[in-house]
Amino acid sequence: MKLTVSALILSSAASAVNGFTFIPNSHHAPVRQSTHLNMGLFDGVKDAFSAPAMERSTLDAERETPIDRWMGWNTKNGNPDEPTESKAPANFVDSMDGNNYVTVELEKPMGIIFEENDEKYGGIFVLEIKEDGNASKNGNLKPGDQLIAVGDKSVTGEPFDNALGAIVDSSDDKTKLILFRGSPDMLYGPTGASKEWLSDFIASGGVVA
């Protein structure tokens, strides 16, 4: 059996708005990669006894945790203690733990250089904090922080221009930013926070319950 995996990487240009410097993620022209898999005689045996074949029930969204999703545990079937072959990465950061988020209120210009994540994730993150800028004076942000909300508006996974536009359009004397301190894979990948959890967290103002 042959599978072909194609990856398309888009490029975008840098822009400057209202005292900010925003650098979109830039890449080369689209690159096509191919992976060939050959099925042996017994390659399908494992699949026959995997979760889909056993009709594993769906996780309850309210009880499901990032570790559940990563490990493949199912809270409804009563077997959360049965691990699969997958293991949580050594650098795992729980995106459903409010302690892994930072909330700041900054005047403009903030002195932050943002960059977009890879297209498969969306959203933007802090690339650099300008020396002597308002963000630097605040001291709570770090390069790599993922922007998830501006005020009470979610920008999680939003296109580059939309996420930046939320900051630019803010008319508050100090604009509130809520950011996740972890990699984009921890936020948007298999262990990422549910939309419901993020919505409730942003509505709370980024305050840990």
JSON list of C-alpha atoms in Angstrom, two decimals:
[
{"chain": "A", "resi": 1, "resn": "MET", "atom": "CA", "xyz": [0.00, 0.00, 0.00]},
{"chain": "A", "resi": 2, "resn": "LYS", "atom": "CA", "xyz": [1.35, 3.43, -0.84]},
{"chain": "A", "resi": 3, "resn": "LEU", "atom": "CA", "xyz": [0.51, 6.65, 0.94]},
{"chain": "A", "resi": 4, "resn": "THR", "atom": "CA", "xyz": [1.58, 10.08, -0.20]},
{"chain": "A", "resi": 5, "resn": "VAL", "atom": "CA", "xyz": [1.86, 12.90, 2.28]},
{"chain": "A", "resi": 6, "resn": "SER", "atom": "CA", "xyz": [1.98, 16.41, 0.91]},
{"chain": "A", "resi": 7, "resn": "ALA", "atom": "CA", "xyz": [2.98, 19.47, 2.85]},
{"chain": "A", "resi": 8, "resn": "LEU", "atom": "CA", "xyz": [2.36, 23.00, 1.72]},
{"chain": "A", "resi": 9, "resn": "ILE", "atom": "CA", "xyz": [4.15, 25.84, 3.41]},
{"chain": "A", "resi": 10, "resn": "LEU", "atom": "CA", "xyz": [3.02, 29.39, 2.75]},
{"chain": "A", "resi": 11, "resn": "SER", "atom": "CA", "xyz": [5.05, 32.55, 3.10]},
{"chain": "A", "resi": 12, "resn": "SER", "atom": "CA", "xyz": [4.04, 36.00, 4.22]},
{"chain": "A", "resi": 13, "resn": "ALA", "atom": "CA", "xyz": [5.67, 39.40, 4.51]},
{"chain": "A", "resi": 14, "resn": "ALA", "atom": "CA", "xyz": [6.66, 41.45, 7.57]},
{"chain": "A", "resi": 15, "resn": "SER", "atom": "CA", "xyz": [4.43, 44.37, 8.55]},
{"chain": "A", "resi": 16, "resn": "ALA", "atom": "CA", "xyz": [4.50, 47.27, 11.01]},
{"chain": "A", "resi": 17, "resn": "VAL", "atom": "CA", "xyz": [1.34, 48.66, 12.64]},
{"chain": "A", "resi": 18, "resn": "ASN", "atom": "CA", "xyz": [0.93, 51.38, 15.32]},
{"chain": "A", "resi": 19, "resn": "GLY", "atom": "CA", "xyz": [4.42, 51.02, 16.76]},
{"chain": "A", "resi": 20, "resn": "PHE", "atom": "CA", "xyz": [4.44, 47.19, 16.69]},
{"chain": "A", "resi": 21, "resn": "THR", "atom": "CA", "xyz": [6.75, 45.09, 14.62]},
{"chain": "A", "resi": 22, "resn": "PHE", "atom": "CA", "xyz": [5.08, 41.91, 13.43]},
{"chain": "A", "resi": 23, "resn": "ILE", "atom": "CA", "xyz": [7.01, 39.29, 11.53]},
{"chain": "A", "resi": 24, "resn": "PRO", "atom": "CA", "xyz": [4.94, 36.58, 9.84]},
{"chain": "A", "resi": 25, "resn": "ASN", "atom": "CA", "xyz": [6.52, 33.18, 9.55]},
{"chain": "A", "resi": 26, "resn": "SER", "atom": "CA", "xyz": [8.42, 32.96, 6.25]},
{"chain": "A", "resi": 27, "resn": "HIS", "atom": "CA", "xyz": [9.25, 29.85, 4.29]},
{"chain": "A", "resi": 28, "resn": "HIS", "atom": "CA", "xyz": [10.38, 28.78, 0.89]},
{"chain": "A", "resi": 29, "resn": "ALA", "atom": "CA", "xyz": [8.16, 27.64, -1.93]},
{"chain": "A", "resi": 30, "resn": "PRO", "atom": "CA", "xyz": [5.83, 24.69, -1.34]},
{"chain": "A", "resi": 31, "resn": "VAL", "atom": "CA", "xyz": [7.69, 21.43, -0.77]},
{"chain": "A", "resi": 32, "resn": "ARG", "atom": "CA", "xyz": [6.16, 18.09, -1.58]},
{"chain": "A", "resi": 33, "resn": "GLN", "atom": "CA", "xyz": [7.28, 15.08, 0.40]},
{"chain": "A", "resi": 34, "resn": "SER", "atom": "CA", "xyz": [6.31, 11.48, -0.16]},
{"chain": "A", "resi": 35, "resn": "THR", "atom": "CA", "xyz": [6.38, 8.54, 2.21]},
{"chain": "A", "resi": 36, "resn": "HIS", "atom": "CA", "xyz": [5.89, 4.97, 1.00]},
{"chain": "A", "resi": 37, "resn": "LEU", "atom": "CA", "xyz": [4.56, 2.29, 3.38]},
{"chain": "A", "resi": 38, "resn": "ASN", "atom": "CA", "xyz": [4.54, -1.38, 2.46]},
{"chain": "A", "resi": 39, "resn": "MET", "atom": "CA", "xyz": [2.08, -3.63, 4.29]},
{"chain": "A", "resi": 40, "resn": "GLY", "atom": "CA", "xyz": [3.37, -7.06, 5.29]},
{"chain": "A", "resi": 41, "resn": "LEU", "atom": "CA", "xyz": [1.39, -10.20, 5.93]},
{"chain": "A", "resi": 42, "resn": "PHE", "atom": "CA", "xyz": [0.79, -9.51, 9.64]},
{"chain": "A", "resi": 43, "resn": "ASP", "atom": "CA", "xyz": [0.85, -5.71, 9.60]},
{"chain": "A", "resi": 44, "resn": "GLY", "atom": "CA", "xyz": [-2.94, -5.53, 9.89]},
{"chain": "A", "resi": 45, "resn": "VAL", "atom": "CA", "xyz": [-3.19, -7.88, 12.89]},
{"chain": "A", "resi": 46, "resn": "LYS", "atom": "CA", "xyz": [-2.53, -5.15, 15.45]},
{"chain": "A", "resi": 47, "resn": "ASP", "atom": "CA", "xyz": [-5.12, -2.89, 13.82]},
{"chain": "A", "resi": 48, "resn": "ALA", "atom": "CA", "xyz": [-7.74, -5.61, 14.10]},
{"chain": "A", "resi": 49, "resn": "PHE", "atom": "CA", "xyz": [-7.49, -5.39, 17.91]},
{"chain": "A", "resi": 50, "resn": "SER", "atom": "CA", "xyz": [-6.96, -1.63, 18.18]},
{"chain": "A", "resi": 51, "resn": "ALA", "atom": "CA", "xyz": [-9.39, 0.88, 19.66]},
{"chain": "A", "resi": 52, "resn": "PRO", "atom": "CA", "xyz": [-11.50, 1.41, 16.49]},
{"chain": "A", "resi": 53, "resn": "ALA", "atom": "CA", "xyz": [-12.05, -2.34, 16.00]},
{"chain": "A", "resi": 54, "resn": "MET", "atom": "CA", "xyz": [-13.07, -2.72, 19.65]},
{"chain": "A", "resi": 55, "resn": "GLU", "atom": "CA", "xyz": [-15.52, 0.19, 19.21]},
{"chain": "A", "resi": 56, "resn": "ARG", "atom": "CA", "xyz": [-13.95, 2.26, 21.97]},
{"chain": "A", "resi": 57, "resn": "SER", "atom": "CA", "xyz": [-16.47, 4.78, 23.30]},
{"chain": "A", "resi": 58, "resn": "THR", "atom": "CA", "xyz": [-16.02, 8.53, 22.92]},
{"chain": "A", "resi": 59, "resn": "LEU", "atom": "CA", "xyz": [-14.46, 10.53, 25.75]},
{"chain": "A", "resi": 60, "resn": "ASP", "atom": "CA", "xyz": [-16.64, 12.79, 27.81]},
{"chain": "A", "resi": 61, "resn": "ALA", "atom": "CA", "xyz": [-15.40, 16.28, 26.82]},
{"chain": "A", "resi": 62, "resn": "GLU", "atom": "CA", "xyz": [-15.94, 17.66, 30.31]},
{"chain": "A", "resi": 63, "resn": "ARG", "atom": "CA", "xyz": [-13.85, 14.94, 31.97]},
{"chain": "A", "resi": 64, "resn": "GLU", "atom": "CA", "xyz": [-11.23, 14.48, 29.29]},
{"chain": "A", "resi": 65, "resn": "THR", "atom": "CA", "xyz": [-7.76, 15.83, 30.05]},
{"chain": "A", "resi": 66, "resn": "PRO", "atom": "CA", "xyz": [-4.76, 16.44, 27.76]},
{"chain": "A", "resi": 67, "resn": "ILE", "atom": "CA", "xyz": [-3.05, 13.37, 29.20]},
{"chain": "A", "resi": 68, "resn": "ASP", "atom": "CA", "xyz": [-6.15, 11.28, 28.35]},
{"chain": "A", "resi": 69, "resn": "ARG", "atom": "CA", "xyz": [-5.95, 12.42, 24.73]},
{"chain": "A", "resi": 70, "resn": "TRP", "atom": "CA", "xyz": [-2.19, 11.84, 24.50]},
{"chain": "A", "resi": 71, "resn": "MET", "atom": "CA", "xyz": [-2.24, 8.40, 26.14]},
{"chain": "A", "resi": 72, "resn": "GLY", "atom": "CA", "xyz": [-5.42, 7.26, 24.43]},
{"chain": "A", "resi": 73, "resn": "TRP", "atom": "CA", "xyz": [-7.25, 6.65, 27.72]},
{"chain": "A", "resi": 74, "resn": "ASN", "atom": "CA", "xyz": [-11.01, 6.63, 27.72]},
{"chain": "A", "resi": 75, "resn": "THR", "atom": "CA", "xyz": [-12.91, 7.89, 30.75]},
{"chain": "A", "resi": 76, "resn": "LYS", "atom": "CA", "xyz": [-16.22, 6.36, 29.66]},
{"chain": "A", "resi": 77, "resn": "ASN", "atom": "CA", "xyz": [-15.08, 2.78, 29.29]},
{"chain": "A", "resi": 78, "resn": "GLY", "atom": "CA", "xyz": [-13.74, 2.72, 32.85]},
{"chain": "A", "resi": 79, "resn": "ASN", "atom": "CA", "xyz": [-10.18, 1.85, 31.90]},
{"chain": "A", "resi": 80, "resn": "PRO", "atom": "CA", "xyz": [-8.16, 5.06, 32.46]},
{"chain": "A", "resi": 81, "resn": "ASP", "atom": "CA", "xyz": [-5.30, 3.07, 33.96]},
{"chain": "A", "resi": 82, "resn": "GLU", "atom": "CA", "xyz": [-4.57, 1.10, 30.81]},
{"chain": "A", "resi": 83, "resn": "PRO", "atom": "CA", "xyz": [-1.77, 2.91, 28.95]},
{"chain": "A", "resi": 84, "resn": "THR", "atom": "CA", "xyz": [-1.20, 2.60, 25.23]},
{"chain": "A", "resi": 85, "resn": "GLU", "atom": "CA", "xyz": [2.14, 2.59, 23.47]},
{"chain": "A", "resi": 86, "resn": "SER", "atom": "CA", "xyz": [2.10, 6.41, 23.24]},
{"chain": "A", "resi": 87, "resn": "LYS", "atom": "CA", "xyz": [3.98, 8.34, 25.91]},
{"chain": "A", "resi": 88, "resn": "ALA", "atom": "CA", "xyz": [3.70, 11.97, 26.92]},
{"chain": "A", "resi": 89, "resn": "PRO", "atom": "CA", "xyz": [6.72, 13.98, 25.76]},
{"chain": "A", "resi": 90, "resn": "ALA", "atom": "CA", "xyz": [9.36, 14.99, 28.28]},
{"chain": "A", "resi": 91, "resn": "ASN", "atom": "CA", "xyz": [8.57, 18.67, 27.66]},
{"chain": "A", "resi": 92, "resn": "PHE", "atom": "CA", "xyz": [4.82, 18.26, 28.24]},
{"chain": "A", "resi": 93, "resn": "VAL", "atom": "CA", "xyz": [3.01, 21.42, 29.40]},
{"chain": "A", "resi": 94, "resn": "ASP", "atom": "CA", "xyz": [-0.64, 21.05, 30.43]},
{"chain": "A", "resi": 95, "resn": "SER", "atom": "CA", "xyz": [-2.66, 23.57, 28.41]},
{"chain": "A", "resi": 96, "resn": "MET", "atom": "CA", "xyz": [-5.68, 22.96, 30.66]},
{"chain": "A", "resi": 97, "resn": "ASP", "atom": "CA", "xyz": [-3.81, 24.21, 33.73]},
{"chain": "A", "resi": 98, "resn": "GLY", "atom": "CA", "xyz": [-4.34, 27.93, 34.29]},
{"chain": "A", "resi": 99, "resn": "ASN", "atom": "CA", "xyz": [-0.97, 28.15, 36.02]},
{"chain": "A", "resi": 100, "resn": "ASN", "atom": "CA", "xyz": [0.67, 27.73, 32.60]},
{"chain": "A", "resi": 101, "resn": "TYR", "atom": "CA", "xyz": [-0.82, 31.01, 31.34]},
{"chain": "A", "resi": 102, "resn": "VAL", "atom": "CA", "xyz": [0.30, 34.61, 31.74]},
{"chain": "A", "resi": 103, "resn": "THR", "atom": "CA", "xyz": [-1.96, 37.67, 31.79]},
{"chain": "A", "resi": 104, "resn": "VAL", "atom": "CA", "xyz": [-0.58, 41.18, 31.27]},
{"chain": "A", "resi": 105, "resn": "GLU", "atom": "CA", "xyz": [-2.01, 44.66, 30.66]},
{"chain": "A", "resi": 106, "resn": "LEU", "atom": "CA", "xyz": [0.20, 46.84, 28.48]},
{"chain": "A", "resi": 107, "resn": "GLU", "atom": "CA", "xyz": [0.09, 50.31, 26.99]},
{"chain": "A", "resi": 108, "resn": "LYS", "atom": "CA", "xyz": [0.89, 50.82, 23.31]},
{"chain": "A", "resi": 109, "resn": "PRO", "atom": "CA", "xyz": [3.38, 50.61, 21.79]},
{"chain": "A", "resi": 110, "resn": "MET", "atom": "CA", "xyz": [3.99, 47.36, 23.62]},
{"chain": "A", "resi": 111, "resn": "GLY", "atom": "CA", "xyz": [7.43, 46.64, 22.22]},
{"chain": "A", "resi": 112, "resn": "ILE", "atom": "CA", "xyz": [6.61, 43.06, 21.20]},
{"chain": "A", "resi": 113, "resn": "ILE", "atom": "CA", "xyz": [7.59, 41.35, 17.96]},
{"chain": "A", "resi": 114, "resn": "PHE", "atom": "CA", "xyz": [5.05, 38.66, 17.10]},
{"chain": "A", "resi": 115, "resn": "GLU", "atom": "CA", "xyz": [5.41, 35.86, 14.58]},
{"chain": "A", "resi": 116, "resn": "GLU", "atom": "CA", "xyz": [2.86, 33.40, 13.27]},
{"chain": "A", "resi": 117, "resn": "ASN", "atom": "CA", "xyz": [3.02, 29.70, 14.02]},
{"chain": "A", "resi": 118, "resn": "ASP", "atom": "CA", "xyz": [3.22, 27.10, 11.28]},
{"chain": "A", "resi": 119, "resn": "GLU", "atom": "CA", "xyz": [0.10, 27.01, 9.18]},
{"chain": "A", "resi": 120, "resn": "LYS", "atom": "CA", "xyz": [-1.04, 23.69, 10.67]},
{"chain": "A", "resi": 121, "resn": "TYR", "atom": "CA", "xyz": [-1.41, 25.42, 14.06]},
{"chain": "A", "resi": 122, "resn": "GLY", "atom": "CA", "xyz": [-2.42, 29.00, 13.30]},
{"chain": "A", "resi": 123, "resn": "GLY", "atom": "CA", "xyz": [-2.18, 31.72, 15.92]},
{"chain": "A", "resi": 124, "resn": "ILE", "atom": "CA", "xyz": [0.80, 33.88, 16.83]},
{"chain": "A", "resi": 125, "resn": "PHE", "atom": "CA", "xyz": [3.51, 33.89, 19.48]},
{"chain": "A", "resi": 126, "resn": "VAL", "atom": "CA", "xyz": [6.03, 36.28, 21.03]},
{"chain": "A", "resi": 127, "resn": "LEU", "atom": "CA", "xyz": [9.20, 36.17, 18.94]},
{"chain": "A", "resi": 128, "resn": "GLU", "atom": "CA", "xyz": [11.06, 38.97, 20.67]},
{"chain": "A", "resi": 129, "resn": "ILE", "atom": "CA", "xyz": [10.58, 41.59, 23.38]},
{"chain": "A", "resi": 130, "resn": "LYS", "atom": "CA", "xyz": [12.17, 44.94, 22.60]},
{"chain": "A", "resi": 131, "resn": "GLU", "atom": "CA", "xyz": [14.52, 46.34, 25.19]},
{"chain": "A", "resi": 132, "resn": "ASP", "atom": "CA", "xyz": [13.07, 49.27, 27.18]},
{"chain": "A", "resi": 133, "resn": "GLY", "atom": "CA", "xyz": [9.60, 48.66, 25.68]},
{"chain": "A", "resi": 134, "resn": "ASN", "atom": "CA", "xyz": [6.46, 48.41, 27.81]},
{"chain": "A", "resi": 135, "resn": "ALA", "atom": "CA", "xyz": [6.49, 44.61, 27.67]},
{"chain": "A", "resi": 136, "resn": "SER", "atom": "CA", "xyz": [10.12, 44.55, 28.77]},
{"chain": "A", "resi": 137, "resn": "LYS", "atom": "CA", "xyz": [9.37, 46.88, 31.67]},
{"chain": "A", "resi": 138, "resn": "ASN", "atom": "CA", "xyz": [6.44, 44.69, 32.67]},
{"chain": "A", "resi": 139, "resn": "GLY", "atom": "CA", "xyz": [8.78, 41.71, 32.82]},
{"chain": "A", "resi": 140, "resn": "ASN", "atom": "CA", "xyz": [6.16, 38.94, 32.68]},
{"chain": "A", "resi": 141, "resn": "LEU", "atom": "CA", "xyz": [6.38, 37.88, 29.05]},
{"chain": "A", "resi": 142, "resn": "LYS", "atom": "CA", "xyz": [8.92, 35.58, 27.44]},
{"chain": "A", "resi": 143, "resn": "PRO", "atom": "CA", "xyz": [9.76, 34.70, 23.83]},
{"chain": "A", "resi": 144, "resn": "GLY", "atom": "CA", "xyz": [7.71, 31.69, 22.79]},
{"chain": "A", "resi": 145, "resn": "ASP", "atom": "CA", "xyz": [4.56, 32.68, 24.71]},
{"chain": "A", "resi": 146, "resn": "GLN", "atom": "CA", "xyz": [1.47, 31.85, 22.64]},
{"chain": "A", "resi": 147, "resn": "LEU", "atom": "CA", "xyz": [-1.18, 34.61, 22.38]},
{"chain": "A", "resi": 148, "resn": "ILE", "atom": "CA", "xyz": [-4.65, 33.19, 23.04]},
{"chain": "A", "resi": 149, "resn": "ALA", "atom": "CA", "xyz": [-6.75, 36.29, 23.83]},
{"chain": "A", "resi": 150, "resn": "VAL", "atom": "CA", "xyz": [-6.83, 40.07, 23.56]},
{"chain": "A", "resi": 151, "resn": "GLY", "atom": "CA", "xyz": [-9.14, 41.42, 26.25]},
{"chain": "A", "resi": 152, "resn": "ASP", "atom": "CA", "xyz": [-12.07, 39.00, 26.28]},
{"chain": "A", "resi": 153, "resn": "LYS", "atom": "CA", "xyz": [-11.67, 38.10, 22.60]},
{"chain": "A", "resi": 154, "resn": "SER", "atom": "CA", "xyz": [-10.14, 34.74, 21.72]},
{"chain": "A", "resi": 155, "resn": "VAL", "atom": "CA", "xyz": [-7.47, 34.79, 19.00]},
{"chain": "A", "resi": 156, "resn": "THR", "atom": "CA", "xyz": [-6.47, 31.16, 19.49]},
{"chain": "A", "resi": 157, "resn": "GLY", "atom": "CA", "xyz": [-5.53, 29.69, 16.12]},
{"chain": "A", "resi": 158, "resn": "GLU", "atom": "CA", "xyz": [-6.57, 32.88, 14.30]},
{"chain": "A", "resi": 159, "resn": "PRO", "atom": "CA", "xyz": [-4.81, 33.96, 11.09]},
{"chain": "A", "resi": 160, "resn": "PHE", "atom": "CA", "xyz": [-1.90, 36.35, 11.56]},
{"chain": "A", "resi": 161, "resn": "ASP", "atom": "CA", "xyz": [-3.72, 39.53, 10.53]},
{"chain": "A", "resi": 162, "resn": "ASN", "atom": "CA", "xyz": [-6.79, 38.76, 12.64]},
{"chain": "A", "resi": 163, "resn": "ALA", "atom": "CA", "xyz": [-4.77, 38.14, 15.78]},
{"chain": "A", "resi": 164, "resn": "LEU", "atom": "CA", "xyz": [-2.74, 41.32, 15.35]},
{"chain": "A", "resi": 165, "resn": "GLY", "atom": "CA", "xyz": [-5.81, 43.29, 14.40]},
{"chain": "A", "resi": 166, "resn": "ALA", "atom": "CA", "xyz": [-7.37, 42.53, 17.78]},
{"chain": "A", "resi": 167, "resn": "ILE", "atom": "CA", "xyz": [-4.45, 44.31, 19.45]},
{"chain": "A", "resi": 168, "resn": "VAL", "atom": "CA", "xyz": [-4.43, 47.21, 17.02]},
{"chain": "A", "resi": 169, "resn": "ASP", "atom": "CA", "xyz": [-8.19, 47.71, 17.35]},
{"chain": "A", "resi": 170, "resn": "SER", "atom": "CA", "xyz": [-8.14, 47.76, 21.14]},
{"chain": "A", "resi": 171, "resn": "SER", "atom": "CA", "xyz": [-9.10, 51.23, 22.42]},
{"chain": "A", "resi": 172, "resn": "ASP", "atom": "CA", "xyz": [-8.26, 50.55, 26.09]},
{"chain": "A", "resi": 173, "resn": "ASP", "atom": "CA", "xyz": [-5.54, 52.58, 27.75]},
{"chain": "A", "resi": 174, "resn": "LYS", "atom": "CA", "xyz": [-3.95, 49.27, 28.65]},
{"chain": "A", "resi": 175, "resn": "THR", "atom": "CA", "xyz": [-4.66, 46.22, 26.52]},
{"chain": "A", "resi": 176, "resn": "LYS", "atom": "CA", "xyz": [-5.02, 42.87, 28.27]},
{"chain": "A", "resi": 177, "resn": "LEU", "atom": "CA", "xyz": [-3.18, 39.95, 26.70]},
{"chain": "A", "resi": 178, "resn": "ILE", "atom": "CA", "xyz": [-3.55, 36.32, 27.79]},
{"chain": "A", "resi": 179, "resn": "LEU", "atom": "CA", "xyz": [-0.77, 33.99, 26.69]},
{"chain": "A", "resi": 180, "resn": "PHE", "atom": "CA", "xyz": [0.04, 30.29, 27.05]},
{"chain": "A", "resi": 181, "resn": "ARG", "atom": "CA", "xyz": [3.57, 29.48, 28.19]},
{"chain": "A", "resi": 182, "resn": "GLY", "atom": "CA", "xyz": [4.31, 26.42, 26.09]},
{"chain": "A", "resi": 183, "resn": "SER", "atom": "CA", "xyz": [4.94, 25.22, 22.57]},
{"chain": "A", "resi": 184, "resn": "PRO", "atom": "CA", "xyz": [2.28, 25.40, 19.84]},
{"chain": "A", "resi": 185, "resn": "ASP", "atom": "CA", "xyz": [2.06, 21.60, 19.84]},
{"chain": "A", "resi": 186, "resn": "MET", "atom": "CA", "xyz": [1.13, 21.62, 23.53]},
{"chain": "A", "resi": 187, "resn": "LEU", "atom": "CA", "xyz": [-1.65, 24.14, 22.78]},
{"chain": "A", "resi": 188, "resn": "TYR", "atom": "CA", "xyz": [-2.90, 22.97, 19.38]},
{"chain": "A", "resi": 189, "resn": "GLY", "atom": "CA", "xyz": [-1.72, 19.35, 19.24]},
{"chain": "A", "resi": 190, "resn": "PRO", "atom": "CA", "xyz": [-3.25, 16.12, 20.64]},
{"chain": "A", "resi": 191, "resn": "THR", "atom": "CA", "xyz": [-2.80, 17.30, 24.23]},
{"chain": "A", "resi": 192, "resn": "GLY", "atom": "CA", "xyz": [-4.19, 20.78, 23.57]},
{"chain": "A", "resi": 193, "resn": "ALA", "atom": "CA", "xyz": [-6.90, 22.38, 25.70]},
{"chain": "A", "resi": 194, "resn": "SER", "atom": "CA", "xyz": [-10.50, 21.93, 24.58]},
{"chain": "A", "resi": 195, "resn": "LYS", "atom": "CA", "xyz": [-12.33, 24.90, 23.06]},
{"chain": "A", "resi": 196, "resn": "GLU", "atom": "CA", "xyz": [-14.78, 24.83, 25.98]},
{"chain": "A", "resi": 197, "resn": "TRP", "atom": "CA", "xyz": [-11.99, 25.06, 28.55]},
{"chain": "A", "resi": 198, "resn": "LEU", "atom": "CA", "xyz": [-10.25, 27.91, 26.72]},
{"chain": "A", "resi": 199, "resn": "SER", "atom": "CA", "xyz": [-13.52, 29.79, 26.32]},
{"chain": "A", "resi": 200, "resn": "ASP", "atom": "CA", "xyz": [-14.26, 29.56, 30.04]},
{"chain": "A", "resi": 201, "resn": "PHE", "atom": "CA", "xyz": [-10.68, 30.52, 30.96]},
{"chain": "A", "resi": 202, "resn": "ILE", "atom": "CA", "xyz": [-10.72, 33.59, 28.71]},
{"chain": "A", "resi": 203, "resn": "ALA", "atom": "CA", "xyz": [-14.16, 34.58, 30.05]},
{"chain": "A", "resi": 204, "resn": "SER", "atom": "CA", "xyz": [-12.68, 34.46, 33.56]},
{"chain": "A", "resi": 205, "resn": "GLY", "atom": "CA", "xyz": [-10.09, 37.02, 32.49]},
{"chain": "A", "resi": 206, "resn": "GLY", "atom": "CA", "xyz": [-7.25, 34.50, 32.60]},
{"chain": "A", "resi": 207, "resn": "VAL", "atom": "CA", "xyz": [-7.68, 34.01, 36.32]},
{"chain": "A", "resi": 208, "resn": "VAL", "atom": "CA", "xyz": [-6.91, 30.58, 37.78]},
{"chain": "A", "resi": 209, "resn": "ALA", "atom": "CA", "xyz": [-9.99, 29.22, 39.56]}
]
